[in-house]
XYZ file of C-alpha atoms in Angstrom:
145
model
C 139.646 0.505 146.696
C 137.155 2.715 144.854
C 133.711 1.166 144.258
C 131.747 1.535 141.020
C 128.772 2.757 143.038
C 130.793 5.935 143.564
C 130.710 6.624 139.825
C 127.455 5.042 138.709
C 124.606 7.497 139.032
C 121.095 7.292 137.672
C 120.054 10.687 136.409
C 116.461 9.665 135.880
C 114.804 6.527 137.171
C 113.022 5.074 134.167
C 112.477 1.639 135.692
C 109.088 0.261 134.677
C 107.273 -2.350 136.709
C 105.105 -5.067 135.211
C 101.387 -4.739 135.923
C 101.409 -7.822 138.143
C 104.151 -6.227 140.267
C 101.533 -3.758 141.522
C 99.901 -6.646 143.383
C 103.166 -7.997 144.779
C 104.463 -4.568 145.773
C 101.236 -3.036 147.091
C 98.927 -5.913 148.036
C 95.194 -5.238 147.853
C 95.707 -1.581 146.931
C 97.969 -2.670 144.058
C 95.433 -5.254 142.895
C 92.734 -2.571 142.770
C 95.061 -0.271 140.823
C 95.795 -3.072 138.336
C 92.092 -3.843 137.859
C 91.279 -0.129 137.351
C 94.015 0.105 134.744
C 92.813 -3.007 132.907
C 89.222 -1.711 132.891
C 90.430 1.644 131.576
C 92.465 -0.107 128.886
C 89.440 -2.238 127.885
C 87.297 0.901 127.618
C 89.938 2.668 125.553
C 90.228 -0.277 123.152
C 86.430 -0.390 122.826
C 86.332 3.330 122.037
C 84.380 4.285 125.132
C 87.170 5.642 127.297
C 86.307 8.488 129.647
C 89.757 10.023 129.534
C 93.277 9.230 128.530
C 95.026 5.980 129.356
C 98.803 5.870 129.276
C 100.029 2.576 127.822
C 103.692 1.637 127.641
C 105.507 -1.430 126.411
C 108.167 -2.959 128.614
C 110.722 -4.954 126.670
C 112.791 -7.226 128.870
C 115.995 -8.766 127.655
C 118.793 -10.746 129.174
C 121.397 -10.402 130.344
C 121.485 -6.995 131.969
C 124.810 -5.464 130.954
C 126.811 -2.608 132.398
C 129.197 -0.886 130.004
C 131.340 2.200 129.871
C 134.730 3.539 130.758
C 136.230 2.477 134.054
C 137.038 5.755 135.859
C 139.954 4.068 137.641
C 141.916 3.179 134.484
C 140.158 4.794 131.497
C 139.494 1.432 129.806
C 136.186 0.426 128.218
C 134.504 -2.551 129.896
C 131.388 -4.682 129.907
C 130.035 -6.496 132.941
C 126.980 -8.141 134.413
C 125.637 -7.439 137.909
C 128.826 -9.181 139.041
C 130.363 -5.723 138.630
C 129.096 -5.075 142.154
C 130.537 -8.252 143.722
C 133.017 -7.916 146.567
C 135.536 -8.978 143.916
C 134.053 -7.409 140.758
C 134.089 -9.267 137.440
C 135.055 -6.557 134.957
C 135.670 -7.516 131.335
C 138.036 -5.494 129.150
C 138.851 -8.285 126.676
C 137.363 -11.491 125.302
C 139.891 -13.343 127.472
C 138.476 -11.599 130.560
C 134.970 -12.670 129.549
C 136.070 -16.294 129.103
C 137.886 -16.239 132.447
C 135.051 -14.568 134.365
C 132.032 -16.178 132.703
C 133.189 -19.373 130.980
C 131.660 -20.258 127.642
C 128.125 -20.344 126.349
C 125.290 -17.890 125.881
C 126.209 -15.288 128.509
C 129.837 -15.220 127.434
C 128.874 -14.944 123.758
C 126.509 -12.028 124.438
C 129.130 -10.182 126.496
C 131.627 -10.588 123.642
C 129.129 -9.049 121.210
C 128.602 -6.153 123.643
C 132.365 -5.663 124.026
C 132.791 -5.609 120.245
C 130.011 -3.149 119.427
C 129.298 -0.882 122.417
C 132.619 1.027 122.309
C 131.591 2.301 118.854
C 128.823 4.334 120.511
C 131.291 6.659 122.234
C 129.397 6.490 125.527
C 130.416 8.911 128.249
C 129.868 7.375 131.662
C 128.622 3.956 132.695
C 125.317 2.627 131.394
C 123.100 -0.354 132.113
C 120.711 -2.022 129.720
C 119.335 -5.372 128.671
C 120.573 -7.237 125.613
C 117.466 -8.001 123.598
C 119.032 -10.571 121.246
C 122.115 -11.349 119.219
C 122.374 -12.821 115.728
C 122.651 -16.326 117.187
C 119.246 -15.947 118.875
C 117.406 -15.328 115.608
C 115.383 -18.147 114.078
C 113.182 -18.266 111.002
C 109.711 -19.628 111.542
C 106.818 -20.212 109.221
C 103.544 -18.778 110.503
C 100.321 -19.667 108.708
C 102.252 -20.790 105.635
C 104.210 -17.564 105.312
């Protein structure tokens, strides 16, 4: 059997770590790096920076979704990390999603992905986080507005 890892390649690693991951990943050295960055950011925000500070925003969503065309059969699919299970859970239809993931939030989000992602005409297999779906949206009043 052919594995998806054979076809899934990352052209450019754009994975961003959270600042606190520096400490977990690199111990004391990482903690010092994090503190230097925070001091540099403070200086930049106060208008007294000594150089440039690169600031990025990391938006995390859930679930992480894999989507694209299965190279084995040419069909569009969506999947979670379960794509890499010994017995992969690959979803081509809403029925597949219900069978593989049951009902509820994850299943609903995968169905939205299956409905809309094929419209993008993606070539290859991609991974990304779902930020929200319509059902996640709520209206809130903030300071009377």
